[in-house]
Each structure stands twice: as structure tokens, then as C-alpha cells.
């Protein structure tokens, strides 16, 4: 029996030591961020909220004083962060701190990404947009009449294909700038998005298929027992490829071949 009691002493000792260590750790870390906590590339582990803010502010002030170069097929452009009025939402750090204290495991990697706004950035991006933006071109239908070698008139419906436009993606640009301020890294490719035409070539091809039938037989529109005959040339003069389908549904027009 004495031997069994002596074997329990080391277990009780280490159990007590473990509990005391946990309690001491919780006491020390109660007003500090947990280990493995990062705001961008800034390690704020074991720092209080105030210490974390001061450490983050130091990098923020240095990085927002710089100019960043962006490249595109339209040329190179510079964004001056010093004149963008960049502002970091420090309140999100406090929220992250409170949320972290509710986590059951204090040794998980936590990455905090506070929101950064750029109120004065449009003064620069508007100028960049003027240089890179390109309007889209809607596809079009054209009608012409030609004289065949036999001397008889012939009608043709032709298509002018639509072309994509280009537009500066200001949201992605701001995300890129925020990434640089938080981590010191960014992509120097100017974010440009493709803007498709509202009237696509595929849409016009379908319209032409319908209109080709009117070359042989005009359309008759009926509404409340009234009717109108429209040939292809008249249809093209009146046709709004975006609105015609909406109008047919809205006013109840019935198209009869």
C-alpha cells in the first residue's frame, strides 16, 4: 500500500503544475492577443490592443507614404498612396480581439484583415480610367438592296459584330492597395475587366434569322383587332434589339408571320 501511494505523488504533482501553468497563462494573456495572431504581415502575438495598434500604425504610415507602379497594355500608371487619404478601420482589431477570446483553442493561427478605405483615390483612378477604358460596341443589323447581275433587285440583312469594351476594375485596385498596406506585397498588373456588349453577335444572329423570313413575307402585328404589315426594311428602321422583346410582353403585341 505505501508503494501505491508513493506512485500517485508524481501524477498529482504534474497535474497540479499543469493546472497552475494554464491559470498563469490565462492570467498573462487575458488582455493580449493569442499566439500566432497576424494583421497582414504584422505579428501581434502577446500584444495588447494598444500595442498592436501602435505597431500596425508604424507600418501603415510608412507604406501609405509610397507610390506604386501599375502596368497594363495601355501603359504604366502610378498611384500615390500619400494623396489617397487612406484610412484603416482600427475598430475591427477590437472586435477580432473579443472574438478571439471566445475561441476554445488559443493556439490556432488567426489572420486579421481590417478594412482600408481610400476616400481621395478617385482623383487618381478617374484619370487612369480615362486612359484605359474602352467602350463596348453593340452588334448591329443593316439592310441593303443590291442589283443582281440579272438586273433584278435583291435585299440583304448583314451583321456588324459586337465588340467587348474595357474598364478599370476600381474595386480590385483598392483590394490590391489594401493588400500592399497590410502585407507590403502587391500585383503590379493594373486590374482591367472586360465589358461585354449589351447586344451580342449571337443575339443579332437570332434576330437576323427571324428577319430573313420577312424578306419573303412581311410580318403582321395585331393588337385589339387592329393590324399592321411591316416589311424587313421598316422593321430595321424601328427595331430596338434590347427593348423590342420587352415591349412585346408589356403591351401584348402578337407577331404573326
mmCIF file of C-alpha atoms in Angstrom:
data_model
loop_
_atom_site.group_PDB
_atom_site.id
_atom_site.type_symbol
_atom_site.label_atom_id
_atom_site.label_comp_id
_atom_site.label_asym_id
_atom_site.label_seq_id
_atom_site.Cartn_x
_atom_site.Cartn_y
_atom_site.Cartn_z
ATOM 1 C CA UNK A 1 0.000 0.000 0.000
ATOM 2 C CA UNK A 2 2.701 2.590 0.795
ATOM 3 C CA UNK A 3 4.267 1.853 -2.574
ATOM 4 C CA UNK A 4 0.957 2.594 -4.407
ATOM 5 C CA UNK A 5 0.554 5.882 -2.545
ATOM 6 C CA UNK A 6 4.086 6.995 -3.461
ATOM 7 C CA UNK A 7 3.391 6.291 -7.170
ATOM 8 C CA UNK A 8 0.466 8.729 -7.131
ATOM 9 C CA UNK A 9 2.518 11.644 -5.839
ATOM 10 C CA UNK A 10 4.304 12.448 -9.144
ATOM 11 C CA UNK A 11 0.964 12.293 -11.012
ATOM 12 C CA UNK A 12 -0.666 14.702 -8.570
ATOM 13 C CA UNK A 13 2.379 16.979 -8.718
ATOM 14 C CA UNK A 14 2.379 17.224 -12.526
ATOM 15 C CA UNK A 15 -1.409 17.604 -12.685
ATOM 16 C CA UNK A 16 -1.226 20.480 -10.203
ATOM 17 C CA UNK A 17 1.681 22.053 -12.078
ATOM 18 C CA UNK A 18 -0.241 21.795 -15.368
ATOM 19 C CA UNK A 19 -3.330 23.445 -13.906
ATOM 20 C CA UNK A 20 -1.284 26.238 -12.340
ATOM 21 C CA UNK A 21 0.537 26.790 -15.650
ATOM 22 C CA UNK A 22 -2.778 27.074 -17.537
ATOM 23 C CA UNK A 23 -4.152 29.507 -14.953
ATOM 24 C CA UNK A 24 -0.989 31.613 -15.077
ATOM 25 C CA UNK A 25 -1.048 31.615 -18.887
ATOM 26 C CA UNK A 26 -4.704 32.688 -18.944
ATOM 27 C CA UNK A 27 -3.934 35.476 -16.492
ATOM 28 C CA UNK A 28 -0.989 36.724 -18.553
ATOM 29 C CA UNK A 29 -2.808 36.504 -21.912
ATOM 30 C CA UNK A 30 -6.162 37.871 -20.703
ATOM 31 C CA UNK A 31 -5.522 41.386 -22.103
ATOM 32 C CA UNK A 32 -3.335 40.305 -25.029
ATOM 33 C CA UNK A 33 -3.781 38.717 -28.430
ATOM 34 C CA UNK A 34 -3.273 34.984 -28.575
ATOM 35 C CA UNK A 35 -0.099 33.499 -30.068
ATOM 36 C CA UNK A 36 0.014 33.177 -33.876
ATOM 37 C CA UNK A 37 -2.089 36.288 -34.435
ATOM 38 C CA UNK A 38 -1.272 38.388 -37.500
ATOM 39 C CA UNK A 39 -2.613 41.589 -39.009
ATOM 40 C CA UNK A 40 -1.332 41.292 -42.546
ATOM 41 C CA UNK A 41 2.375 40.619 -42.081
ATOM 42 C CA UNK A 42 2.412 42.194 -38.616
ATOM 43 C CA UNK A 43 2.759 39.705 -35.769
ATOM 44 C CA UNK A 44 0.731 40.949 -32.799
ATOM 45 C CA UNK A 45 1.023 37.818 -30.666
ATOM 46 C CA UNK A 46 1.112 38.585 -26.906
ATOM 47 C CA UNK A 47 0.480 42.309 -27.568
ATOM 48 C CA UNK A 48 -2.316 44.341 -26.034
ATOM 49 C CA UNK A 49 -4.745 46.128 -28.344
ATOM 50 C CA UNK A 50 -2.882 49.400 -27.835
ATOM 51 C CA UNK A 51 0.500 47.854 -28.547
ATOM 52 C CA UNK A 52 -0.871 46.122 -31.652
ATOM 53 C CA UNK A 53 -2.312 49.385 -32.977
ATOM 54 C CA UNK A 54 0.957 51.253 -32.438
ATOM 55 C CA UNK A 55 2.950 48.506 -34.184
ATOM 56 C CA UNK A 56 0.488 48.441 -37.079
ATOM 57 C CA UNK A 57 0.410 52.244 -37.343
ATOM 58 C CA UNK A 58 4.160 52.337 -37.847
ATOM 59 C CA UNK A 59 3.956 50.132 -40.953
ATOM 60 C CA UNK A 60 0.763 51.832 -42.115
ATOM 61 C CA UNK A 61 2.350 55.283 -42.059
ATOM 62 C CA UNK A 62 5.451 54.099 -43.929
ATOM 63 C CA UNK A 63 3.555 52.265 -46.640
ATOM 64 C CA UNK A 64 0.925 54.937 -47.240
ATOM 65 C CA UNK A 65 3.714 57.407 -47.991
ATOM 66 C CA UNK A 66 4.808 55.415 -51.066
ATOM 67 C CA UNK A 67 3.930 55.439 -54.757
ATOM 68 C CA UNK A 68 3.037 52.195 -56.523
ATOM 69 C CA UNK A 69 3.559 51.440 -60.196
ATOM 70 C CA UNK A 70 0.963 49.515 -62.229
ATOM 71 C CA UNK A 71 1.406 48.181 -65.737
ATOM 72 C CA UNK A 72 -1.055 47.380 -68.499
ATOM 73 C CA UNK A 73 -1.220 47.074 -72.275
ATOM 74 C CA UNK A 74 -2.320 50.718 -72.307
ATOM 75 C CA UNK A 75 0.788 51.885 -70.432
ATOM 76 C CA UNK A 76 2.211 52.325 -66.932
ATOM 77 C CA UNK A 77 0.428 54.265 -64.209
ATOM 78 C CA UNK A 78 1.402 55.471 -60.746
ATOM 79 C CA UNK A 79 -0.824 55.552 -57.674
ATOM 80 C CA UNK A 80 0.329 57.903 -54.929
ATOM 81 C CA UNK A 81 -0.898 56.482 -51.635
ATOM 82 C CA UNK A 82 0.093 59.660 -49.816
ATOM 83 C CA UNK A 83 -2.697 61.593 -51.578
ATOM 84 C CA UNK A 84 -5.322 58.841 -51.387
ATOM 85 C CA UNK A 85 -6.327 59.690 -47.788
ATOM 86 C CA UNK A 86 -6.007 56.017 -46.837
ATOM 87 C CA UNK A 87 -7.770 55.180 -43.586
ATOM 88 C CA UNK A 88 -7.637 51.910 -41.620
ATOM 89 C CA UNK A 89 -10.593 50.704 -39.569
ATOM 90 C CA UNK A 90 -8.959 50.068 -36.194
ATOM 91 C CA UNK A 91 -12.283 49.112 -34.625
ATOM 92 C CA UNK A 92 -12.054 45.744 -36.365
ATOM 93 C CA UNK A 93 -8.995 44.961 -34.237
ATOM 94 C CA UNK A 94 -11.059 45.296 -31.079
ATOM 95 C CA UNK A 95 -13.780 43.070 -32.499
ATOM 96 C CA UNK A 96 -11.207 40.454 -33.524
ATOM 97 C CA UNK A 97 -9.746 40.598 -30.002
ATOM 98 C CA UNK A 98 -13.146 39.892 -28.415
ATOM 99 C CA UNK A 99 -13.922 37.130 -30.895
ATOM 100 C CA UNK A 100 -10.545 35.542 -30.261
ATOM 101 C CA UNK A 101 -11.178 35.296 -26.528
ATOM 102 C CA UNK A 102 -14.217 33.133 -27.253
ATOM 103 C CA UNK A 103 -12.186 30.564 -29.175
ATOM 104 C CA UNK A 104 -11.716 27.244 -27.388
ATOM 105 C CA UNK A 105 -8.194 26.748 -28.756
ATOM 106 C CA UNK A 106 -5.743 29.614 -28.200
ATOM 107 C CA UNK A 107 -3.031 28.194 -30.479
ATOM 108 C CA UNK A 108 -4.770 28.481 -33.860
ATOM 109 C CA UNK A 109 -3.372 30.861 -36.478
ATOM 110 C CA UNK A 110 -5.510 33.990 -36.607
ATOM 111 C CA UNK A 111 -5.272 36.453 -39.514
ATOM 112 C CA UNK A 112 -6.998 39.804 -39.114
ATOM 113 C CA UNK A 113 -7.742 41.871 -42.227
ATOM 114 C CA UNK A 114 -9.083 45.292 -41.232
ATOM 115 C CA UNK A 115 -10.898 47.319 -43.879
ATOM 116 C CA UNK A 116 -8.953 50.151 -45.521
ATOM 117 C CA UNK A 117 -10.748 52.978 -47.335
ATOM 118 C CA UNK A 118 -9.337 55.447 -49.876
ATOM 119 C CA UNK A 119 -11.663 58.486 -49.988
ATOM 120 C CA UNK A 120 -9.419 60.574 -52.257
ATOM 121 C CA UNK A 121 -8.329 57.753 -54.577
ATOM 122 C CA UNK A 122 -10.903 58.555 -57.332
ATOM 123 C CA UNK A 123 -8.932 61.723 -58.149
ATOM 124 C CA UNK A 124 -6.216 59.427 -59.473
ATOM 125 C CA UNK A 125 -8.242 56.449 -60.706
ATOM 126 C CA UNK A 126 -10.560 58.649 -62.788
ATOM 127 C CA UNK A 127 -7.540 59.797 -64.792
ATOM 128 C CA UNK A 128 -6.318 56.211 -65.167
ATOM 129 C CA UNK A 129 -9.792 55.119 -66.262
ATOM 130 C CA UNK A 130 -9.835 57.789 -68.979
ATOM 131 C CA UNK A 131 -6.647 56.291 -70.404
ATOM 132 C CA UNK A 132 -7.624 52.601 -70.272
ATOM 133 C CA UNK A 133 -11.413 52.497 -70.592
ATOM 134 C CA UNK A 134 -12.753 51.495 -73.973
ATOM 135 C CA UNK A 135 -16.497 51.492 -74.697
ATOM 136 C CA UNK A 136 -18.140 48.331 -75.946
ATOM 137 C CA UNK A 137 -19.801 48.244 -79.369
ATOM 138 C CA UNK A 138 -23.194 46.620 -79.740
ATOM 139 C CA UNK A 139 -23.760 44.226 -82.619
ATOM 140 C CA UNK A 140 -25.898 45.719 -85.377
ATOM 141 C CA UNK A 141 -28.155 44.651 -88.217
ATOM 142 C CA UNK A 142 -28.031 46.518 -91.535
ATOM 143 C CA UNK A 143 -30.271 46.241 -94.565
ATOM 144 C CA UNK A 144 -29.268 46.998 -98.132
ATOM 145 C CA UNK A 145 -30.620 46.406 -101.580
ATOM 146 C CA UNK A 146 -28.434 45.360 -104.481
ATOM 147 C CA UNK A 147 -28.989 44.721 -108.138
ATOM 148 C CA UNK A 148 -28.177 41.195 -109.228
ATOM 149 C CA UNK A 149 -26.274 40.501 -112.467
ATOM 150 C CA UNK A 150 -29.632 39.712 -113.984
ATOM 151 C CA UNK A 151 -30.790 43.249 -113.220
ATOM 152 C CA UNK A 152 -33.322 42.395 -110.517
ATOM 153 C CA UNK A 153 -33.282 43.948 -107.015
ATOM 154 C CA UNK A 154 -32.224 41.785 -104.070
ATOM 155 C CA UNK A 155 -32.272 42.537 -100.341
ATOM 156 C CA UNK A 156 -29.633 41.536 -97.783
ATOM 157 C CA UNK A 157 -29.530 41.616 -93.995
ATOM 158 C CA UNK A 158 -25.967 41.960 -92.771
ATOM 159 C CA UNK A 159 -24.394 41.831 -89.317
ATOM 160 C CA UNK A 160 -21.843 44.114 -87.744
ATOM 161 C CA UNK A 161 -20.327 42.120 -84.901
ATOM 162 C CA UNK A 162 -20.291 43.420 -81.340
ATOM 163 C CA UNK A 163 -17.006 44.198 -79.618
ATOM 164 C CA UNK A 164 -16.066 43.937 -75.948
ATOM 165 C CA UNK A 165 -15.112 47.062 -74.054
ATOM 166 C CA UNK A 166 -12.550 47.549 -71.290
ATOM 167 C CA UNK A 167 -12.948 49.157 -67.887
ATOM 168 C CA UNK A 168 -10.651 49.803 -64.939
ATOM 169 C CA UNK A 169 -11.658 47.489 -62.092
ATOM 170 C CA UNK A 170 -11.521 50.007 -59.258
ATOM 171 C CA UNK A 171 -12.687 47.526 -56.620
ATOM 172 C CA UNK A 172 -9.836 45.116 -57.372
ATOM 173 C CA UNK A 173 -7.393 48.017 -57.490
ATOM 174 C CA UNK A 174 -8.427 49.094 -53.981
ATOM 175 C CA UNK A 175 -8.131 45.484 -52.783
ATOM 176 C CA UNK A 176 -4.625 45.391 -54.243
ATOM 177 C CA UNK A 177 -3.670 48.621 -52.483
ATOM 178 C CA UNK A 178 -5.092 47.326 -49.201
ATOM 179 C CA UNK A 179 -3.069 44.142 -49.626
ATOM 180 C CA UNK A 180 0.105 46.196 -50.027
ATOM 181 C CA UNK A 181 -0.586 48.317 -46.952
ATOM 182 C CA UNK A 182 -1.204 45.221 -44.824
ATOM 183 C CA UNK A 183 1.478 42.906 -46.202
ATOM 184 C CA UNK A 184 3.938 45.017 -48.196
ATOM 185 C CA UNK A 185 3.202 42.963 -51.332
ATOM 186 C CA UNK A 186 1.003 43.679 -54.351
ATOM 187 C CA UNK A 187 0.469 42.743 -58.008
ATOM 188 C CA UNK A 188 1.721 45.412 -60.404
ATOM 189 C CA UNK A 189 -0.750 44.345 -63.104
ATOM 190 C CA UNK A 190 -3.406 47.026 -63.473
ATOM 191 C CA UNK A 191 -6.773 45.269 -62.961
ATOM 192 C CA UNK A 192 -8.883 45.735 -66.076
ATOM 193 C CA UNK A 193 -12.180 43.951 -66.690
ATOM 194 C CA UNK A 194 -13.845 43.098 -69.966
ATOM 195 C CA UNK A 195 -17.227 44.762 -70.555
ATOM 196 C CA UNK A 196 -19.357 42.716 -72.988
ATOM 197 C CA UNK A 197 -21.796 44.497 -75.315
ATOM 198 C CA UNK A 198 -25.455 44.619 -74.314
ATOM 199 C CA UNK A 199 -26.398 43.394 -77.775
ATOM 200 C CA UNK A 200 -24.190 40.442 -78.630
ATOM 201 C CA UNK A 201 -23.437 38.975 -82.044
ATOM 202 C CA UNK A 202 -25.268 35.777 -81.031
ATOM 203 C CA UNK A 203 -28.386 37.805 -80.215
ATOM 204 C CA UNK A 204 -28.268 39.569 -83.568
ATOM 205 C CA UNK A 205 -27.796 36.276 -85.420
ATOM 206 C CA UNK A 206 -31.080 35.061 -83.934
ATOM 207 C CA UNK A 207 -32.796 38.325 -84.908
ATOM 208 C CA UNK A 208 -31.489 38.028 -88.456
ATOM 209 C CA UNK A 209 -32.855 34.504 -88.739
ATOM 210 C CA UNK A 210 -36.332 35.853 -87.931
ATOM 211 C CA UNK A 211 -35.976 38.873 -90.224
ATOM 212 C CA UNK A 212 -34.796 36.763 -93.129
ATOM 213 C CA UNK A 213 -38.270 35.237 -93.204
ATOM 214 C CA UNK A 214 -39.799 38.711 -93.659
ATOM 215 C CA UNK A 215 -37.872 39.159 -96.903
ATOM 216 C CA UNK A 216 -40.349 36.721 -98.395
ATOM 217 C CA UNK A 217 -43.405 37.612 -96.343
ATOM 218 C CA UNK A 218 -43.932 40.793 -94.237
ATOM 219 C CA UNK A 219 -44.876 40.499 -90.582
ATOM 220 C CA UNK A 220 -48.345 41.375 -89.440
ATOM 221 C CA UNK A 221 -48.715 42.932 -85.984
ATOM 222 C CA UNK A 222 -52.131 42.706 -84.364
ATOM 223 C CA UNK A 223 -53.438 44.479 -81.271
ATOM 224 C CA UNK A 224 -57.095 44.753 -80.215
ATOM 225 C CA UNK A 225 -58.317 43.668 -83.639
ATOM 226 C CA UNK A 226 -56.081 46.217 -85.423
ATOM 227 C CA UNK A 227 -53.316 45.071 -87.732
ATOM 228 C CA UNK A 228 -50.171 46.457 -89.353
ATOM 229 C CA UNK A 229 -47.959 44.976 -92.051
ATOM 230 C CA UNK A 230 -44.210 45.588 -91.662
ATOM 231 C CA UNK A 231 -41.582 44.544 -94.154
ATOM 232 C CA UNK A 232 -37.903 43.973 -93.274
ATOM 233 C CA UNK A 233 -36.777 47.490 -94.095
ATOM 234 C CA UNK A 234 -39.466 49.031 -91.873
ATOM 235 C CA UNK A 235 -38.680 46.619 -89.063
ATOM 236 C CA UNK A 236 -34.995 47.509 -89.075
ATOM 237 C CA UNK A 237 -35.826 51.226 -89.008
ATOM 238 C CA UNK A 238 -37.939 50.694 -85.899
ATOM 239 C CA UNK A 239 -36.021 47.853 -84.300
ATOM 240 C CA UNK A 240 -34.510 48.244 -80.834
ATOM 241 C CA UNK A 241 -32.939 44.865 -80.200
ATOM 242 C CA UNK A 242 -32.877 45.383 -76.431
ATOM 243 C CA UNK A 243 -36.393 46.741 -75.970
ATOM 244 C CA UNK A 244 -38.474 45.015 -78.609
ATOM 245 C CA UNK A 245 -38.873 41.792 -76.642
ATOM 246 C CA UNK A 246 -39.864 43.736 -73.507
ATOM 247 C CA UNK A 247 -42.377 45.776 -75.490
ATOM 248 C CA UNK A 248 -43.998 42.682 -76.966
ATOM 249 C CA UNK A 249 -44.579 41.270 -73.486
ATOM 250 C CA UNK A 250 -45.611 44.601 -71.947
ATOM 251 C CA UNK A 251 -48.282 45.712 -74.433
ATOM 252 C CA UNK A 252 -49.371 42.261 -75.591
ATOM 253 C CA UNK A 253 -48.416 42.548 -79.247
ATOM 254 C CA UNK A 254 -48.769 39.347 -81.224
ATOM 255 C CA UNK A 255 -46.412 38.709 -84.135
ATOM 256 C CA UNK A 256 -47.974 36.721 -86.943
ATOM 257 C CA UNK A 257 -45.936 35.530 -89.908
#
